[in-house]
């Protein structure tokens, strides 16, 4: 049974150097990699992805690890679908509606 306490979200947050052209290229390549892996951009250096559980999140963690740039800091946070529902977001001073979870879980 699918449960909001078993379904997971991954958040990849990073601070990559962008002082030189090769560094900017590496940072952009990493961002594009995350998009290609199904992550959505929340902010320039914050990407999120829905996962069917801890095992799938671990698979994506290994993929992210294999694509890390040579320099910079990258952290991965995990939280349940129920916790995701409780994220509070603002657009300027205006509170945005609560996050909506995917309508259905797609099995590949």
Tab-separated table of N, CA and C in Angstrom:
chain	number	residue	atom	x	y	z
A	1	UNK	N	0.828	-1.173	0.000
A	1	UNK	CA	0.000	0.000	0.000
A	1	UNK	C	0.882	1.249	0.000
A	2	UNK	N	0.518	2.242	-0.825
A	2	UNK	CA	1.258	3.492	-0.870
A	2	UNK	C	0.838	4.365	0.306
A	3	UNK	N	1.808	4.831	1.037
A	3	UNK	CA	1.545	5.627	2.229
A	3	UNK	C	2.346	6.926	2.156
A	4	UNK	N	1.724	8.011	2.602
A	4	UNK	CA	2.407	9.293	2.642
A	4	UNK	C	3.596	9.310	3.572
A	5	UNK	N	3.711	8.260	4.391
A	5	UNK	CA	4.856	8.169	5.283
A	5	UNK	C	5.977	7.326	4.671
A	6	UNK	N	5.696	6.618	3.586
A	6	UNK	CA	6.714	5.824	2.902
A	6	UNK	C	7.193	6.503	1.620
A	7	UNK	N	6.287	7.215	0.959
A	7	UNK	CA	6.657	7.952	-0.241
A	7	UNK	C	7.607	9.067	0.158
A	8	UNK	N	8.614	9.300	-0.648
A	8	UNK	CA	9.690	10.210	-0.266
A	8	UNK	C	9.860	11.340	-1.279
A	9	UNK	N	10.413	12.421	-0.819
A	9	UNK	CA	10.891	13.506	-1.649
A	9	UNK	C	12.373	13.667	-1.377
A	10	UNK	N	13.119	13.975	-2.418
A	10	UNK	CA	14.540	14.295	-2.284
A	10	UNK	C	14.718	15.762	-2.623
A	11	UNK	N	15.516	16.430	-1.848
A	11	UNK	CA	15.877	17.807	-2.157
A	11	UNK	C	17.398	17.850	-2.275
A	12	UNK	N	17.877	18.304	-3.417
A	12	UNK	CA	19.305	18.485	-3.636
A	12	UNK	C	19.573	19.978	-3.576
A	13	UNK	N	20.406	20.379	-2.639
A	13	UNK	CA	20.780	21.786	-2.521
A	13	UNK	C	22.286	21.880	-2.696
A	14	UNK	N	22.718	22.933	-3.374
A	14	UNK	CA	24.144	23.014	-3.661
A	14	UNK	C	24.616	24.449	-3.788
A	15	UNK	N	25.906	24.604	-3.559
A	15	UNK	CA	26.615	25.860	-3.725
A	15	UNK	C	27.872	25.519	-4.516
A	16	UNK	N	27.835	25.817	-5.804
A	16	UNK	CA	28.945	25.482	-6.684
A	16	UNK	C	29.683	26.740	-7.112
A	17	UNK	N	31.003	26.659	-7.244
A	17	UNK	CA	31.748	27.837	-7.687
A	17	UNK	C	31.411	28.160	-9.152
A	18	UNK	N	31.317	29.451	-9.448
A	18	UNK	CA	30.985	29.892	-10.814
A	18	UNK	C	31.842	31.093	-11.218
A	19	UNK	N	33.071	31.151	-10.709
A	19	UNK	CA	33.937	32.295	-10.994
A	19	UNK	C	34.588	32.213	-12.376
A	20	UNK	N	34.836	31.008	-12.838
A	20	UNK	CA	35.477	30.846	-14.146
A	20	UNK	C	34.502	30.189	-15.127
A	21	UNK	N	34.831	30.283	-16.395
A	21	UNK	CA	33.965	29.675	-17.412
A	21	UNK	C	33.843	28.161	-17.224
A	22	UNK	N	34.935	27.434	-16.960
A	22	UNK	CA	34.791	25.988	-16.706
A	22	UNK	C	33.918	25.680	-15.485
A	23	UNK	N	34.009	26.492	-14.443
A	23	UNK	CA	33.168	26.278	-13.264
A	23	UNK	C	31.692	26.517	-13.591
A	24	UNK	N	31.401	27.572	-14.352
A	24	UNK	CA	30.016	27.838	-14.749
A	24	UNK	C	29.485	26.695	-15.613
A	25	UNK	N	30.325	26.203	-16.502
A	25	UNK	CA	29.936	25.085	-17.364
A	25	UNK	C	29.629	23.848	-16.528
A	26	UNK	N	30.457	23.570	-15.522
A	26	UNK	CA	30.244	22.405	-14.653
A	26	UNK	C	28.948	22.571	-13.844
A	27	UNK	N	28.694	23.771	-13.328
A	27	UNK	CA	27.479	24.013	-12.556
A	27	UNK	C	26.245	23.843	-13.441
A	28	UNK	N	26.293	24.380	-14.644
A	28	UNK	CA	25.152	24.241	-15.565
A	28	UNK	C	24.951	22.794	-15.998
A	29	UNK	N	26.036	22.073	-16.187
A	29	UNK	CA	25.935	20.655	-16.539
A	29	UNK	C	25.274	19.868	-15.407
A	30	UNK	N	25.624	20.187	-14.166
A	30	UNK	CA	25.025	19.521	-13.009
A	30	UNK	C	23.531	19.844	-12.926
A	31	UNK	N	23.172	21.107	-13.119
A	31	UNK	CA	21.749	21.489	-13.109
A	31	UNK	C	20.975	20.734	-14.189
A	32	UNK	N	21.553	20.656	-15.386
A	32	UNK	CA	20.883	19.948	-16.478
A	32	UNK	C	20.763	18.461	-16.172
A	33	UNK	N	21.778	17.882	-15.542
A	33	UNK	CA	21.718	16.484	-15.133
A	33	UNK	C	20.531	16.255	-14.201
A	34	UNK	N	20.365	17.145	-13.213
A	34	UNK	CA	19.253	16.989	-12.277
A	34	UNK	C	17.914	17.059	-13.008
A	35	UNK	N	17.764	17.975	-13.929
A	35	UNK	CA	16.526	18.074	-14.712
A	35	UNK	C	16.297	16.793	-15.512
A	36	UNK	N	17.363	16.280	-16.122
A	36	UNK	CA	17.259	15.041	-16.916
A	36	UNK	C	16.865	13.838	-16.050
A	37	UNK	N	17.183	13.895	-14.760
A	37	UNK	CA	16.849	12.805	-13.832
A	37	UNK	C	15.460	12.964	-13.224
A	38	UNK	N	14.731	13.988	-13.650
A	38	UNK	CA	13.366	14.166	-13.173
A	38	UNK	C	13.219	15.099	-11.985
A	39	UNK	N	14.278	15.796	-11.621
A	39	UNK	CA	14.191	16.782	-10.554
A	39	UNK	C	13.573	18.056	-11.113
A	40	UNK	N	12.857	18.756	-10.270
A	40	UNK	CA	12.312	20.053	-10.644
A	40	UNK	C	13.042	21.144	-9.894
A	41	UNK	N	13.247	22.278	-10.555
A	41	UNK	CA	13.951	23.383	-9.919
A	41	UNK	C	13.001	24.163	-9.022
A	42	UNK	N	13.363	24.308	-7.755
A	42	UNK	CA	12.615	25.144	-6.809
A	42	UNK	C	13.236	26.535	-6.749
A	43	UNK	N	14.543	26.565	-6.736
A	43	UNK	CA	15.340	27.784	-6.800
A	43	UNK	C	16.575	27.421	-7.602
A	44	UNK	N	17.410	28.406	-7.917
A	44	UNK	CA	18.542	28.150	-8.799
A	44	UNK	C	19.413	26.983	-8.324
A	45	UNK	N	19.591	26.846	-7.028
A	45	UNK	CA	20.443	25.778	-6.496
A	45	UNK	C	19.685	24.832	-5.581
A	46	UNK	N	18.383	24.690	-5.803
A	46	UNK	CA	17.549	23.779	-5.019
A	46	UNK	C	16.649	23.012	-5.984
A	47	UNK	N	16.793	21.700	-5.996
A	47	UNK	CA	16.021	20.845	-6.896
A	47	UNK	C	15.353	19.748	-6.081
A	48	UNK	N	14.132	19.372	-6.488
A	48	UNK	CA	13.389	18.343	-5.756
A	48	UNK	C	12.888	17.261	-6.708
A	49	UNK	N	12.744	16.056	-6.148
A	49	UNK	CA	12.234	14.921	-6.921
A	49	UNK	C	11.405	14.028	-6.019
A	50	UNK	N	10.275	13.581	-6.551
A	50	UNK	CA	9.418	12.624	-5.865
A	50	UNK	C	9.967	11.225	-6.086
A	51	UNK	N	9.985	10.409	-5.035
A	51	UNK	CA	10.466	9.028	-5.125
A	51	UNK	C	9.443	8.104	-4.481
A	52	UNK	N	9.379	6.888	-4.977
A	52	UNK	CA	8.426	5.911	-4.482
A	52	UNK	C	8.780	5.307	-3.142
A	53	UNK	N	9.941	5.628	-2.624
A	53	UNK	CA	10.356	5.092	-1.333
A	53	UNK	C	11.842	5.296	-1.134
A	54	UNK	N	12.316	4.829	-0.004
A	54	UNK	CA	13.719	5.012	0.358
A	54	UNK	C	14.662	4.336	-0.634
A	55	UNK	N	14.288	3.170	-1.140
A	55	UNK	CA	15.152	2.458	-2.085
A	55	UNK	C	15.350	3.279	-3.356
A	56	UNK	N	14.275	3.845	-3.878
A	56	UNK	CA	14.391	4.654	-5.092
A	56	UNK	C	15.201	5.928	-4.811
A	57	UNK	N	15.007	6.515	-3.641
A	57	UNK	CA	15.777	7.703	-3.275
A	57	UNK	C	17.265	7.380	-3.217
A	58	UNK	N	17.610	6.198	-2.737
A	58	UNK	CA	19.016	5.801	-2.684
A	58	UNK	C	19.601	5.617	-4.075
A	59	UNK	N	18.794	5.106	-5.011
A	59	UNK	CA	19.248	4.977	-6.404
A	59	UNK	C	19.583	6.355	-6.966
A	60	UNK	N	18.694	7.317	-6.747
A	60	UNK	CA	18.942	8.666	-7.255
A	60	UNK	C	20.096	9.347	-6.529
A	61	UNK	N	20.304	9.020	-5.270
A	61	UNK	CA	21.450	9.565	-4.550
A	61	UNK	C	22.747	9.101	-5.199
A	62	UNK	N	22.817	7.826	-5.556
A	62	UNK	CA	24.023	7.314	-6.223
A	62	UNK	C	24.213	7.979	-7.584
A	63	UNK	N	23.116	8.225	-8.297
A	63	UNK	CA	23.217	8.906	-9.597
A	63	UNK	C	23.741	10.329	-9.420
A	64	UNK	N	23.210	11.026	-8.423
A	64	UNK	CA	23.680	12.388	-8.158
A	64	UNK	C	25.157	12.353	-7.793
A	65	UNK	N	25.541	11.419	-6.960
A	65	UNK	CA	26.938	11.308	-6.547
A	65	UNK	C	27.847	11.102	-7.752
A	66	UNK	N	27.400	10.305	-8.713
A	66	UNK	CA	28.236	10.033	-9.891
A	66	UNK	C	28.377	11.252	-10.802
A	67	UNK	N	27.509	12.252	-10.634
A	67	UNK	CA	27.530	13.430	-11.504
A	67	UNK	C	28.045	14.687	-10.803
A	68	UNK	N	28.566	14.543	-9.588
A	68	UNK	CA	29.007	15.720	-8.833
A	68	UNK	C	30.158	16.437	-9.533
A	69	UNK	N	30.103	17.765	-9.551
A	69	UNK	CA	31.257	18.528	-10.053
A	69	UNK	C	32.452	18.353	-9.118
A	70	UNK	N	33.619	18.717	-9.597
A	70	UNK	CA	34.843	18.549	-8.804
A	70	UNK	C	34.868	19.426	-7.556
A	71	UNK	N	34.228	20.584	-7.613
A	71	UNK	CA	34.272	21.521	-6.485
A	71	UNK	C	32.852	21.920	-6.090
A	72	UNK	N	32.722	22.389	-4.859
A	72	UNK	CA	31.437	22.870	-4.388
A	72	UNK	C	30.839	21.969	-3.327
A	73	UNK	N	29.754	22.449	-2.750
A	73	UNK	CA	29.059	21.719	-1.694
A	73	UNK	C	27.690	21.289	-2.182
A	74	UNK	N	27.375	20.022	-1.933
A	74	UNK	CA	26.075	19.470	-2.322
A	74	UNK	C	25.526	18.697	-1.127
A	75	UNK	N	24.266	18.958	-0.795
A	75	UNK	CA	23.591	18.204	0.258
A	75	UNK	C	22.299	17.632	-0.311
A	76	UNK	N	21.930	16.466	0.198
A	76	UNK	CA	20.672	15.838	-0.188
A	76	UNK	C	19.857	15.628	1.072
A	77	UNK	N	18.636	16.115	1.041
A	77	UNK	CA	17.714	15.940	2.159
A	77	UNK	C	16.576	15.041	1.703
A	78	UNK	N	16.070	14.228	2.610
A	78	UNK	CA	14.939	13.353	2.333
A	78	UNK	C	13.810	13.720	3.288
A	79	UNK	N	12.601	13.689	2.810
A	79	UNK	CA	11.459	13.848	3.686
A	79	UNK	C	10.265	13.137	3.100
A	80	UNK	N	9.339	12.804	3.967
A	80	UNK	CA	8.180	12.029	3.536
A	80	UNK	C	7.189	12.913	2.785
A	81	UNK	N	6.284	12.250	2.101
A	81	UNK	CA	5.244	12.953	1.365
A	81	UNK	C	4.377	13.771	2.319
A	82	UNK	N	4.115	13.234	3.499
A	82	UNK	CA	3.324	13.961	4.501
A	82	UNK	C	4.048	15.233	4.946
A	83	UNK	N	5.355	15.154	5.115
A	83	UNK	CA	6.114	16.344	5.480
A	83	UNK	C	6.103	17.361	4.339
A	84	UNK	N	6.155	16.887	3.106
A	84	UNK	CA	6.115	17.761	1.939
A	84	UNK	C	4.842	18.601	1.927
A	85	UNK	N	3.727	17.996	2.303
A	85	UNK	CA	2.451	18.710	2.334
A	85	UNK	C	2.487	19.909	3.279
A	86	UNK	N	3.371	19.880	4.263
A	86	UNK	CA	3.416	20.930	5.273
A	86	UNK	C	4.430	22.038	4.993
A	87	UNK	N	5.075	22.011	3.826
A	87	UNK	CA	6.017	23.076	3.491
A	87	UNK	C	5.244	24.379	3.305
A	88	UNK	N	5.744	25.425	3.917
A	88	UNK	CA	5.138	26.754	3.790
A	88	UNK	C	5.998	27.563	2.822
A	89	UNK	N	5.375	28.109	1.775
A	89	UNK	CA	6.097	28.867	0.752
A	89	UNK	C	5.480	30.244	0.580
A	90	UNK	N	6.327	31.204	0.260
A	90	UNK	CA	5.885	32.569	0.016
A	90	UNK	C	6.395	33.047	-1.322
A	91	UNK	N	5.611	33.862	-1.980
A	91	UNK	CA	6.026	34.579	-3.178
A	91	UNK	C	5.986	36.051	-2.794
A	92	UNK	N	7.161	36.603	-2.437
A	92	UNK	CA	7.171	37.914	-1.810
A	92	UNK	C	6.484	37.772	-0.466
A	93	UNK	N	5.617	38.713	-0.092
A	93	UNK	CA	4.925	38.607	1.195
A	93	UNK	C	3.668	37.734	1.146
A	94	UNK	N	3.337	37.207	-0.033
A	94	UNK	CA	2.098	36.448	-0.201
A	94	UNK	C	2.369	34.958	0.003
A	95	UNK	N	1.599	34.361	0.885
A	95	UNK	CA	1.718	32.921	1.134
A	95	UNK	C	1.108	32.153	-0.035
A	96	UNK	N	1.867	31.202	-0.556
A	96	UNK	CA	1.380	30.379	-1.663
A	96	UNK	C	0.516	29.250	-1.132
A	97	UNK	N	-0.364	28.702	-1.998
A	97	UNK	CA	-1.180	27.563	-1.567
A	97	UNK	C	-0.276	26.382	-1.181
A	98	UNK	N	-0.794	25.464	-0.371
A	98	UNK	CA	0.004	24.300	0.034
A	98	UNK	C	0.480	23.501	-1.188
A	99	UNK	N	1.616	22.841	-1.029
A	99	UNK	CA	2.145	21.994	-2.094
A	99	UNK	C	1.162	20.878	-2.408
A	100	UNK	N	1.057	20.561	-3.656
A	100	UNK	CA	0.201	19.458	-4.094
A	100	UNK	C	1.091	18.273	-4.454
A	101	UNK	N	0.731	17.144	-3.920
A	101	UNK	CA	1.457	15.916	-4.224
A	101	UNK	C	1.054	15.420	-5.601
A	102	UNK	N	1.889	14.607	-6.239
A	102	UNK	CA	1.510	14.045	-7.529
A	102	UNK	C	0.160	13.336	-7.419
A	103	UNK	N	-0.666	13.487	-8.438
A	103	UNK	CA	-1.995	12.876	-8.421
A	103	UNK	C	-1.950	11.362	-8.436
A	104	UNK	N	-0.966	10.836	-9.136
A	104	UNK	CA	-0.830	9.381	-9.148
A	104	UNK	C	0.628	9.037	-9.230
A	105	UNK	N	0.957	7.916	-8.700
A	105	UNK	CA	2.335	7.443	-8.704
A	105	UNK	C	2.542	6.602	-9.947
A	106	UNK	N	3.481	6.986	-10.779
A	106	UNK	CA	3.731	6.271	-12.041
A	106	UNK	C	4.763	5.174	-11.815
A	107	UNK	N	4.452	3.981	-12.226
A	107	UNK	CA	5.380	2.865	-12.150
A	107	UNK	C	6.036	2.666	-13.502
A	108	UNK	N	7.332	2.573	-13.511
A	108	UNK	CA	8.066	2.406	-14.771
A	108	UNK	C	8.580	1.001	-14.891
